[in-house]
Short mmCIF file of C-alpha atoms in Angstrom, two decimals:
data_model
loop_
_atom_site.label_atom_id
_atom_site.label_comp_id
_atom_site.label_asym_id
_atom_site.label_seq_id
_atom_site.Cartn_x
_atom_site.Cartn_y
_atom_site.Cartn_z
CA MET A 1 -37.12 -5.88 56.29
CA LYS A 2 -37.03 -2.25 57.39
CA LYS A 3 -33.26 -2.31 57.88
CA LYS A 4 -32.77 -4.00 54.52
CA TRP A 5 -34.63 -1.32 52.60
CA MET A 6 -33.00 1.51 54.50
CA ALA A 7 -29.64 0.12 53.43
CA VAL A 8 -30.88 -0.13 49.86
CA MET A 9 -32.07 3.46 49.77
CA THR A 10 -28.88 4.73 51.38
CA ALA A 11 -26.88 3.10 48.59
CA ILE A 12 -29.17 4.51 45.90
CA LEU A 13 -29.18 8.03 47.30
CA ALA A 14 -25.41 8.11 47.56
CA MET A 15 -24.46 6.70 44.18
CA SER A 16 -24.93 9.88 42.10
CA SER A 17 -22.20 11.80 43.93
CA THR A 18 -19.99 9.54 46.01
CA VAL A 19 -19.31 6.38 43.98
CA PRO A 20 -16.02 6.41 42.02
CA ALA A 21 -16.54 6.90 38.29
CA LEU A 22 -15.65 3.33 37.32
CA ALA A 23 -17.21 1.53 40.27
CA GLN A 24 -19.62 -1.31 39.60
CA HIS A 25 -22.92 -0.58 41.33
CA ILE A 26 -24.54 -3.31 43.40
CA TYR A 27 -27.94 -4.64 42.33
CA ALA A 28 -30.34 -3.26 44.91
CA GLY A 29 -33.69 -5.03 44.58
CA ASP A 30 -36.84 -5.47 42.54
CA ASP A 31 -37.32 -1.72 42.05
CA VAL A 32 -33.92 -1.28 40.39
CA GLU A 33 -32.91 -2.52 36.94
CA LYS A 34 -29.22 -3.12 36.26
CA VAL A 35 -27.87 -2.01 32.85
CA VAL A 36 -24.38 -3.06 31.76
CA SER A 37 -22.48 -0.98 29.20
CA TYR A 38 -18.87 -0.24 28.33
CA ASP A 39 -16.93 3.02 28.23
CA GLU A 40 -14.55 4.22 25.53
CA ASN A 41 -11.73 2.17 27.06
CA GLY A 42 -13.71 -1.05 27.04
CA ARG A 43 -14.27 -1.04 30.79
CA LYS A 44 -17.59 -2.29 32.12
CA VAL A 45 -19.98 0.33 33.49
CA ILE A 46 -23.01 -0.78 35.48
CA THR A 47 -25.90 1.69 35.74
CA LEU A 48 -28.91 1.34 38.03
CA ILE A 49 -32.30 2.48 36.74
CA PHE A 50 -34.67 3.16 39.60
CA ASP A 51 -38.44 2.71 39.21
CA PRO A 52 -40.13 4.60 42.09
CA ALA A 53 -43.50 2.97 41.31
CA LYS A 54 -42.11 -0.33 42.63
CA MET A 55 -40.80 1.15 45.88
CA PRO A 56 -42.19 -0.59 49.00
CA GLU A 57 -44.78 1.50 50.82
CA GLU A 58 -42.81 1.49 54.09
CA VAL A 59 -39.79 3.04 52.35
CA ARG A 60 -42.01 5.54 50.54
CA LYS A 61 -43.42 6.73 53.88
CA GLN A 62 -39.94 7.04 55.43
CA LEU A 63 -38.86 9.30 52.57
CA GLY A 64 -42.00 11.44 52.72
CA LEU A 65 -43.25 10.37 49.28
CA ALA A 66 -46.82 10.10 48.18
CA SER A 67 -48.31 6.75 47.25
CA PRO A 68 -48.68 5.94 43.52
CA THR A 69 -52.39 6.77 43.76
CA GLU A 70 -51.69 10.15 45.39
CA ASN A 71 -49.01 10.95 42.81
CA LYS A 72 -51.33 10.03 39.94
CA ALA A 73 -54.01 12.35 41.31
CA GLN A 74 -51.46 15.10 41.88
CA SER A 75 -49.94 14.75 38.42
CA GLU A 76 -53.36 15.33 36.86
CA ASN A 77 -53.31 18.79 38.44
CA ILE A 78 -49.91 19.68 36.96
CA SER A 79 -50.22 21.38 33.59
CA THR A 80 -47.36 20.78 31.20
CA ALA A 81 -45.25 23.93 31.04
CA MET A 82 -45.52 25.87 27.80
CA LYS A 83 -42.57 27.32 25.94
CA LEU A 84 -41.75 30.74 27.33
CA THR A 85 -42.36 33.74 25.09
CA GLU A 86 -40.33 36.15 27.20
CA PRO A 87 -37.43 35.88 29.64
CA PRO A 88 -38.35 34.47 33.06
CA LYS A 89 -37.55 36.46 36.18
CA GLU A 90 -34.18 35.71 37.76
CA GLY A 91 -34.56 33.90 41.07
CA GLU A 92 -38.04 32.66 40.16
CA VAL A 93 -38.79 28.95 40.62
CA LEU A 94 -40.73 27.66 37.63
CA ALA A 95 -40.75 23.98 38.57
CA ASN A 96 -43.59 22.44 40.57
CA ILE A 97 -41.44 20.25 42.82
CA GLN A 98 -43.56 19.82 45.95
CA TYR A 99 -47.15 20.10 47.10
CA ALA A 100 -48.98 19.90 50.43
CA ASP A 101 -51.22 16.87 50.94
CA GLU A 102 -54.49 16.89 52.89
CA THR A 103 -52.56 16.84 56.18
CA GLY A 104 -50.35 19.76 55.16
CA ARG A 105 -47.28 17.56 54.72
CA LEU A 106 -45.02 18.46 51.80
CA ARG A 107 -44.59 15.72 49.23
CA TYR A 108 -42.78 15.53 45.91
CA THR A 109 -44.80 15.77 42.71
CA SER A 110 -44.67 12.94 40.19
CA PRO A 111 -41.68 14.07 38.10
CA TYR A 112 -39.52 14.54 41.19
CA TYR A 113 -40.31 11.53 43.41
CA THR A 114 -37.21 9.54 42.63
CA TYR A 115 -33.79 9.06 44.20
CA GLY A 116 -31.01 11.63 44.50
CA TYR A 117 -33.02 14.56 45.88
CA GLY A 118 -31.08 17.77 45.38
CA GLN A 119 -28.69 16.30 42.82
CA CYS A 120 -28.43 17.97 39.42
CA THR A 121 -29.52 14.81 37.58
CA TRP A 122 -32.58 14.47 39.84
CA TYR A 123 -33.71 18.00 39.04
CA ALA A 124 -32.91 18.06 35.33
CA GLY A 125 -34.67 14.76 34.74
CA GLY A 126 -37.68 15.89 36.76
CA ARG A 127 -37.93 19.26 35.02
CA PHE A 128 -37.60 17.62 31.60
CA GLU A 129 -40.46 15.25 32.44
CA GLU A 130 -42.54 18.08 33.90
CA VAL A 131 -42.20 20.14 30.72
CA HIS A 132 -42.26 17.43 28.04
CA GLY A 133 -43.99 14.51 29.72
CA ILE A 134 -41.00 12.29 28.87
CA HIS A 135 -39.38 10.30 31.66
CA ILE A 136 -35.60 9.96 31.40
CA SER A 137 -34.93 6.47 32.66
CA ILE A 138 -31.11 6.46 32.79
CA HIS A 139 -29.77 8.07 35.96
CA GLY A 140 -26.00 7.88 35.72
CA TYR A 141 -23.41 10.56 36.31
CA ALA A 142 -24.20 13.87 34.63
CA LYS A 143 -21.19 13.54 32.31
CA GLU A 144 -22.66 10.27 30.97
CA TRP A 145 -25.89 11.87 29.78
CA LEU A 146 -24.42 12.64 26.37
CA ASP A 147 -24.92 8.96 25.62
CA ILE A 148 -28.42 8.82 27.02
CA SER A 149 -30.17 9.15 23.65
CA ARG A 150 -29.18 5.60 22.71
CA TRP A 151 -31.46 4.33 25.48
CA ASP A 152 -34.49 6.31 24.34
CA ALA A 153 -35.57 6.89 20.73
CA SER A 154 -37.54 10.00 21.78
CA LEU A 155 -34.35 11.88 22.74
CA GLU A 156 -31.43 13.27 20.78
CA VAL A 157 -28.15 15.02 21.53
CA VAL A 158 -27.29 18.40 19.98
CA ALA A 159 -23.52 18.74 19.64
CA ASP A 160 -23.49 22.26 18.14
CA LEU A 161 -22.97 24.37 21.25
CA SER A 162 -24.02 27.61 19.54
CA SER A 163 -27.41 26.10 18.66
CA VAL A 164 -28.91 26.30 22.15
CA PRO A 165 -32.31 24.57 22.24
CA GLU A 166 -34.80 25.92 24.73
CA GLN A 167 -36.37 23.47 27.19
CA SER A 168 -33.41 21.13 26.79
CA ILE A 169 -30.82 19.74 29.19
CA ALA A 170 -27.29 21.15 29.01
CA ILE A 171 -24.59 18.57 29.76
CA TYR A 172 -21.21 19.46 31.24
CA VAL A 173 -18.18 17.18 31.39
CA PRO A 174 -14.87 17.51 33.26
CA LYS A 175 -12.11 19.51 31.59
CA THR A 176 -9.24 17.46 32.99
CA ASP A 177 -10.24 15.70 36.21
CA ASN A 178 -12.29 12.68 35.09
CA ARG A 179 -13.16 11.87 38.70
CA LEU A 180 -15.72 14.69 38.60
CA ALA A 181 -19.33 13.69 37.92
CA GLY A 182 -20.10 16.60 35.59
CA HIS A 183 -23.26 18.67 35.73
CA VAL A 184 -26.64 19.03 34.01
CA CYS A 185 -29.09 21.91 34.01
CA PHE A 186 -32.38 22.71 32.26
CA ILE A 187 -32.45 25.55 29.73
CA GLU A 188 -35.67 27.51 30.15
CA TYR A 189 -35.15 30.38 27.69
CA VAL A 190 -32.52 31.81 25.33
CA GLU A 191 -32.04 35.44 24.30
CA HIS A 192 -30.37 36.02 20.92
CA ASP A 193 -28.66 39.01 19.35
CA GLU A 194 -29.73 40.59 16.06
CA LYS A 195 -27.78 37.94 14.14
CA GLY A 196 -29.44 35.05 15.94
CA ASN A 197 -26.45 34.16 18.10
CA PRO A 198 -27.10 33.13 21.72
CA LEU A 199 -26.64 36.11 24.01
CA TYR A 200 -28.11 35.17 27.40
CA ILE A 201 -29.13 31.77 28.75
CA TYR A 202 -31.83 31.38 31.41
CA TYR A 203 -31.52 28.02 33.11
CA THR A 204 -32.54 26.17 36.26
CA ASP A 205 -30.67 23.46 38.13
CA ALA A 206 -29.96 21.82 41.46
CA ASN A 207 -26.66 21.35 43.28
CA GLY A 208 -25.21 24.08 41.11
CA LYS A 209 -23.10 27.18 41.65
CA LYS A 210 -25.87 29.10 43.44
CA ASP A 211 -26.68 26.26 45.83
CA THR A 212 -24.72 26.55 49.08
CA VAL A 213 -26.35 23.45 50.63
CA LYS A 214 -24.97 20.63 48.52
CA ASN A 215 -26.37 17.14 47.94
CA ALA A 216 -29.80 17.97 49.37
CA TYR A 217 -32.95 19.60 48.02
CA THR A 218 -32.96 23.29 48.96
CA PRO A 219 -36.44 24.81 48.43
CA GLY A 220 -36.33 28.19 46.72
CA VAL A 221 -32.75 27.66 45.53
CA ASP A 222 -32.82 24.41 43.62
CA GLY A 223 -34.88 25.18 40.54
CA MET A 224 -34.53 28.97 40.61
CA VAL A 225 -33.88 30.82 37.34
CA ILE A 226 -30.25 31.82 36.71
CA LYS A 227 -29.27 34.19 33.89
CA GLU A 228 -25.80 33.98 32.33
CA ASP A 229 -24.23 35.37 29.21
CA TYR A 230 -23.44 32.69 26.64
CA GLN A 231 -19.66 32.75 27.13
CA THR A 232 -20.00 32.27 30.89
CA PHE A 233 -22.52 29.48 30.30
CA LEU A 234 -20.01 27.54 28.19
CA GLU A 235 -17.61 26.64 31.00
CA ASN A 236 -16.26 27.19 34.48
CA SER A 237 -12.91 26.38 36.06
CA GLN A 238 -13.55 22.60 36.12
CA LEU A 239 -16.33 21.81 33.66
CA LYS A 240 -17.12 22.55 30.03
CA LEU A 241 -20.36 22.37 28.07
CA ALA A 242 -20.40 19.31 25.82
CA GLY A 243 -23.89 19.25 24.31
CA TYR A 244 -27.63 19.37 24.85
CA LEU A 245 -30.28 16.69 25.31
CA LYS A 246 -33.63 17.50 23.74
CA VAL A 247 -36.82 15.92 22.48
CA LYS A 248 -36.22 14.27 19.12
CA GLU A 249 -38.04 16.04 16.30
#
């Protein structure tokens, strides 16, 4: 049983960064729901939705996660973040990602105890839930998150790139190489010029340009505030901003 679940978790942890874009994911157990959809070319895409509440206790302990009861108690101590009224400090970590239990062992807080630790989708989904109290249940490649609103009526996509919503998720897609997974980050605060145009973006992410230890959670780096001017925020050499995911008004 132990070996079976270790194999399951290995597959789940790896799928956000190592599975080819059009691969069909393998159904992995009672804690994973399989969703079948189709891309723009009519090809089948299978997405796994992981429910950490159904994870066997032995696997939870191996991964250093709190039990559902511990997480419920911990989540009651996490106050929902309020909208910032001034720019956050660069390098500051706003997210409450881990806490020390009664034995001093670090465990993940409720929004972040899911698969893909250190991945951009793991962080952005966790931060979104921490701030808004809304769990994003679709965990596909970052570039697929533009379509995520069709799975949840509480979410919507903003396609106007110049209308940068605070406390939203920015979604990046590949410019030319469709093998790339894309990227997502959480927009904490936006500075505007005198005409109301976006001037500086303050965002947080994981597995991003500032993170030198890829594909793993790096305390103090993943989740730290990064400030960029709007033009730099729009694109890099491989990815371009495609839209924002926000709470539906």
